[in-house]
Short mmCIF file of C-alpha atoms in Angstrom, two decimals:
data_model
loop_
_atom_site.label_atom_id
_atom_site.label_comp_id
_atom_site.label_asym_id
_atom_site.label_seq_id
_atom_site.Cartn_x
_atom_site.Cartn_y
_atom_site.Cartn_z
CA GLN A 7 0.00 0.00 0.00
CA VAL A 8 1.03 3.59 -0.53
CA GLN A 9 3.16 5.11 2.23
CA LEU A 10 4.40 8.67 2.63
CA GLN A 11 7.47 9.88 4.49
CA GLU A 12 8.35 13.48 5.22
CA SER A 13 11.97 14.57 5.54
CA GLY A 14 13.87 17.79 6.08
CA PRO A 15 15.48 20.00 8.72
CA GLY A 16 13.78 20.10 12.09
CA LEU A 17 15.08 23.58 12.87
CA VAL A 18 14.90 26.64 10.65
CA LYS A 19 16.01 30.18 11.46
CA PRO A 20 13.58 33.10 11.25
CA SER A 21 13.44 34.78 7.82
CA GLU A 22 14.91 31.69 6.14
CA THR A 23 13.18 29.16 3.88
CA LEU A 24 11.68 25.94 5.21
CA SER A 25 12.21 23.02 2.83
CA LEU A 26 10.60 19.60 3.18
CA THR A 27 10.31 16.56 0.92
CA CYS A 28 7.71 13.83 0.88
CA THR A 29 8.72 10.47 -0.58
CA VAL A 30 5.93 8.28 -1.95
CA SER A 31 6.47 4.52 -1.78
CA GLY A 32 4.28 1.60 -2.81
CA GLY A 33 2.67 3.49 -5.66
CA SER A 34 3.26 6.02 -8.40
CA ILE A 35 3.12 9.73 -7.75
CA SER A 36 1.74 10.17 -11.25
CA THR A 37 -1.80 9.13 -10.35
CA TYR A 38 -3.06 11.40 -7.63
CA TYR A 39 -2.77 14.90 -6.26
CA TRP A 40 -0.50 15.46 -3.25
CA SER A 41 -0.99 17.86 -0.37
CA TRP A 42 0.90 19.51 2.46
CA ILE A 43 -0.89 20.22 5.73
CA ARG A 44 0.49 21.63 8.97
CA GLN A 45 -0.53 21.67 12.64
CA PRO A 46 0.93 24.18 15.11
CA PRO A 47 1.52 22.82 18.60
CA GLY A 48 -1.77 22.21 20.40
CA ARG A 49 -3.82 23.58 17.52
CA GLY A 50 -5.86 22.43 14.53
CA LEU A 51 -5.01 21.53 10.97
CA GLU A 52 -4.18 24.00 8.21
CA TRP A 53 -4.03 22.99 4.54
CA ILE A 54 -1.04 24.50 2.75
CA GLY A 55 -1.59 23.39 -0.84
CA TYR A 56 -1.53 20.54 -3.32
CA ILE A 57 0.18 19.58 -6.55
CA TYR A 58 -0.57 17.24 -9.44
CA HIS A 59 2.14 15.25 -11.20
CA SER A 60 1.85 17.63 -14.13
CA GLY A 61 2.99 20.42 -11.84
CA SER A 62 -0.31 22.24 -11.51
CA THR A 63 -0.83 23.58 -8.01
CA ASN A 64 -3.46 25.03 -5.70
CA TYR A 65 -2.43 26.97 -2.60
CA ASN A 66 -4.08 28.29 0.54
CA PRO A 67 -4.51 32.02 -0.17
CA SER A 68 -3.22 32.90 3.29
CA LEU A 69 0.16 31.30 2.50
CA LYS A 70 0.29 31.62 -1.28
CA SER A 71 2.83 34.44 -1.37
CA ARG A 72 5.38 32.35 0.54
CA VAL A 73 4.69 28.79 -0.65
CA THR A 74 6.07 26.73 -3.51
CA ILE A 75 5.14 23.07 -3.96
CA SER A 76 7.00 21.10 -6.61
CA VAL A 77 7.10 17.50 -7.83
CA ASP A 78 9.89 15.20 -9.02
CA THR A 79 8.23 12.23 -10.71
CA SER A 80 11.58 10.52 -11.37
CA LYS A 81 12.14 10.27 -7.62
CA ASN A 82 8.47 9.79 -6.67
CA GLN A 83 8.77 12.84 -4.44
CA PHE A 84 7.11 16.17 -3.94
CA SER A 85 8.43 19.09 -1.97
CA LEU A 86 7.40 22.14 0.03
CA LYS A 87 9.23 25.44 0.30
CA LEU A 88 7.96 28.11 2.67
CA SER A 89 9.89 31.37 2.62
CA SER A 90 10.42 34.10 5.20
CA VAL A 91 9.44 31.89 8.10
CA THR A 92 8.60 33.16 11.58
CA ALA A 93 7.83 31.46 14.87
CA ALA A 94 4.22 31.20 13.71
CA ASP A 95 5.35 28.62 11.13
CA THR A 96 6.47 26.23 13.87
CA ALA A 97 4.33 23.13 13.38
CA VAL A 98 4.12 19.47 12.54
CA TYR A 99 4.10 19.27 8.75
CA TYR A 100 2.25 16.41 7.08
CA CYS A 101 2.17 15.27 3.49
CA ALA A 102 -0.87 13.43 2.22
CA ARG A 103 -2.44 11.89 -0.86
CA GLN A 104 -5.20 14.18 -2.06
CA VAL A 105 -8.28 12.99 -3.91
CA VAL A 106 -9.55 15.76 -6.18
CA GLY A 107 -12.59 15.84 -8.42
CA PHE A 108 -16.04 14.62 -7.47
CA TYR A 109 -14.73 14.21 -3.91
CA TYR A 110 -12.07 16.15 -2.02
CA TYR A 111 -10.29 14.36 0.81
CA MET A 112 -6.89 13.08 1.97
CA ASP A 113 -6.80 9.31 2.42
CA VAL A 114 -3.14 8.51 3.04
CA TRP A 115 -0.97 10.57 5.39
CA GLY A 116 2.66 10.62 6.34
CA LYS A 117 3.56 10.44 10.01
CA GLY A 118 4.51 14.11 10.06
CA THR A 119 7.71 15.97 10.79
CA THR A 120 8.19 18.68 13.39
CA VAL A 121 9.69 21.94 12.23
CA THR A 122 10.70 24.57 14.75
CA VAL A 123 11.49 28.13 13.71
CA SER A 124 14.01 29.59 16.09
CA SER A 125 17.35 31.37 16.05
CA GLU B 15 -13.43 31.69 2.70
CA ILE B 16 -15.80 29.04 4.05
CA VAL B 17 -15.42 28.73 7.81
CA LEU B 18 -16.26 25.44 9.50
CA THR B 19 -17.39 25.61 13.13
CA GLN B 20 -17.35 22.38 15.09
CA SER B 21 -19.33 21.83 18.25
CA PRO B 22 -19.07 21.04 21.00
CA GLY B 23 -15.41 21.78 21.57
CA THR B 24 -15.19 18.86 23.97
CA LEU B 25 -17.55 15.94 24.42
CA SER B 26 -17.27 13.92 27.63
CA LEU B 27 -18.83 10.48 27.28
CA SER B 28 -18.46 6.93 28.54
CA PRO B 29 -17.61 3.87 26.45
CA GLY B 30 -20.75 2.45 24.91
CA GLU B 31 -22.47 5.83 24.64
CA ARG B 32 -23.47 7.57 21.43
CA ALA B 33 -21.44 10.57 20.23
CA THR B 34 -22.89 13.25 17.99
CA LEU B 35 -20.47 15.80 16.56
CA SER B 36 -21.56 18.86 14.61
CA CYS B 37 -19.84 20.73 11.79
CA ARG B 38 -21.50 23.93 10.59
CA ALA B 39 -20.32 25.83 7.51
CA SER B 40 -20.52 29.60 7.06
CA GLN B 41 -22.01 29.02 3.60
CA SER B 42 -23.33 26.05 1.70
CA VAL B 43 -20.85 23.25 1.03
CA SER B 44 -21.15 20.51 -1.55
CA SER B 45 -21.71 17.24 0.28
CA SER B 46 -19.15 15.64 -2.02
CA TYR B 47 -16.52 17.95 -0.58
CA LEU B 48 -17.15 17.27 3.13
CA ALA B 49 -14.88 14.84 4.99
CA TRP B 50 -14.21 13.81 8.58
CA TYR B 51 -10.90 12.80 10.17
CA GLN B 52 -9.88 11.28 13.50
CA GLN B 53 -6.61 12.24 15.17
CA LYS B 54 -5.05 10.61 18.20
CA PRO B 55 -2.18 12.19 20.18
CA GLY B 56 1.12 12.02 18.35
CA GLN B 57 -0.46 10.55 15.23
CA ALA B 58 -1.42 11.82 11.83
CA PRO B 59 -5.11 12.31 11.08
CA ARG B 60 -7.00 9.33 9.68
CA LEU B 61 -9.77 9.63 7.12
CA LEU B 62 -13.13 8.40 8.45
CA ILE B 63 -15.80 9.77 6.14
CA TYR B 64 -15.74 11.36 2.69
CA GLY B 65 -18.56 12.77 0.62
CA ALA B 66 -20.37 13.55 3.90
CA SER B 67 -21.60 9.98 4.38
CA ASN B 68 -19.20 7.46 2.80
CA ARG B 69 -17.05 5.47 5.18
CA ALA B 70 -13.41 5.19 4.18
CA THR B 71 -11.80 1.79 3.73
CA GLY B 72 -11.54 -0.14 6.96
CA ILE B 73 -13.65 2.25 9.04
CA PRO B 74 -16.09 0.42 11.37
CA ASP B 75 -19.80 0.88 10.73
CA ARG B 76 -20.31 2.49 14.13
CA PHE B 77 -19.05 5.65 12.40
CA SER B 78 -21.58 7.42 10.22
CA GLY B 79 -21.81 10.80 8.57
CA SER B 80 -24.82 12.81 7.47
CA GLY B 81 -25.94 16.27 6.51
CA SER B 82 -26.06 18.72 3.65
CA GLY B 83 -25.80 22.40 2.88
CA THR B 84 -24.34 24.04 5.96
CA ASP B 85 -24.98 21.38 8.64
CA PHE B 86 -23.11 18.11 8.86
CA THR B 87 -22.92 15.48 11.60
CA LEU B 88 -20.55 12.68 12.53
CA THR B 89 -22.13 10.02 14.72
CA ILE B 90 -20.35 7.27 16.62
CA SER B 91 -23.10 4.86 17.59
CA ARG B 92 -21.33 3.16 20.51
CA LEU B 93 -18.02 4.52 21.68
CA GLU B 94 -15.16 2.07 21.90
CA PRO B 95 -12.06 2.87 24.00
CA GLU B 96 -10.05 3.55 20.84
CA ASP B 97 -12.53 6.20 19.65
CA PHE B 98 -11.51 8.80 22.22
CA ALA B 99 -9.66 11.29 20.07
CA VAL B 100 -10.03 14.63 18.26
CA TYR B 101 -12.27 14.79 15.20
CA TYR B 102 -11.99 17.32 12.38
CA CYS B 103 -14.32 18.12 9.53
CA GLN B 104 -12.92 19.41 6.23
CA GLN B 105 -14.44 21.05 3.19
CA TYR B 106 -13.31 22.21 -0.22
CA GLY B 107 -14.76 25.41 -1.62
CA ASP B 108 -12.35 27.80 -3.29
CA PHE B 109 -9.73 26.07 -1.18
CA LEU B 110 -9.58 23.45 1.51
CA THR B 111 -10.31 24.28 5.14
CA PHE B 112 -10.71 22.35 8.39
CA GLY B 113 -12.93 22.91 11.36
CA GLY B 114 -11.37 23.59 14.73
CA GLY B 115 -11.99 20.07 16.00
CA THR B 116 -14.05 18.30 18.64
CA ARG B 117 -12.28 16.39 21.38
CA VAL B 118 -14.10 13.26 22.55
CA GLU B 119 -12.86 12.43 26.01
CA ILE B 120 -13.63 9.71 28.52
CA LYS B 121 -16.10 10.82 31.15
#
């Protein structure tokens, strides 16, 4: 079955760019859409955006100016870049498989990776 | 932006009891775009319901979803010990948003 694994630095300095990668195993990335979601400590979920294997994207308007999601089909990976980070970007970051079309939902999730923004 | 408001914030119940969780949208949502997730401490969310009323693969039939328009409900018919968790609703309008969550705790 499809599994997702997030990877990247756990500590990022303020004003720098957060970079994470999600590796898809057990299936091809070229079939579904793929999302990033985050959860600040003790708080709820916030959708960041999704990408299709073609490279088309859809972003949360509140983050759009700072977010770039990209895909590397040769590596079965997709990535998140969030620029100009502040302490408010400290969160657990999840990647997920996104169903898009008649339904919209995320049915496979990675375990999440904690990113702390601090100097 | 469509805002989802979940109530109550916390639900205190005993195993075996029925849980009814509400998700209200600030404007009408397509039922096809309404999903529910369960999250336990330290774990990623798990999909329970999609399309407002369709159980995801492997989800027990004690979980059911209903509703339309602006009012949606997740019902757990008889709470099992493993059901005590936080539940989130999610919708897709112009973009995807989540409700603030309902915590179901052991009374």
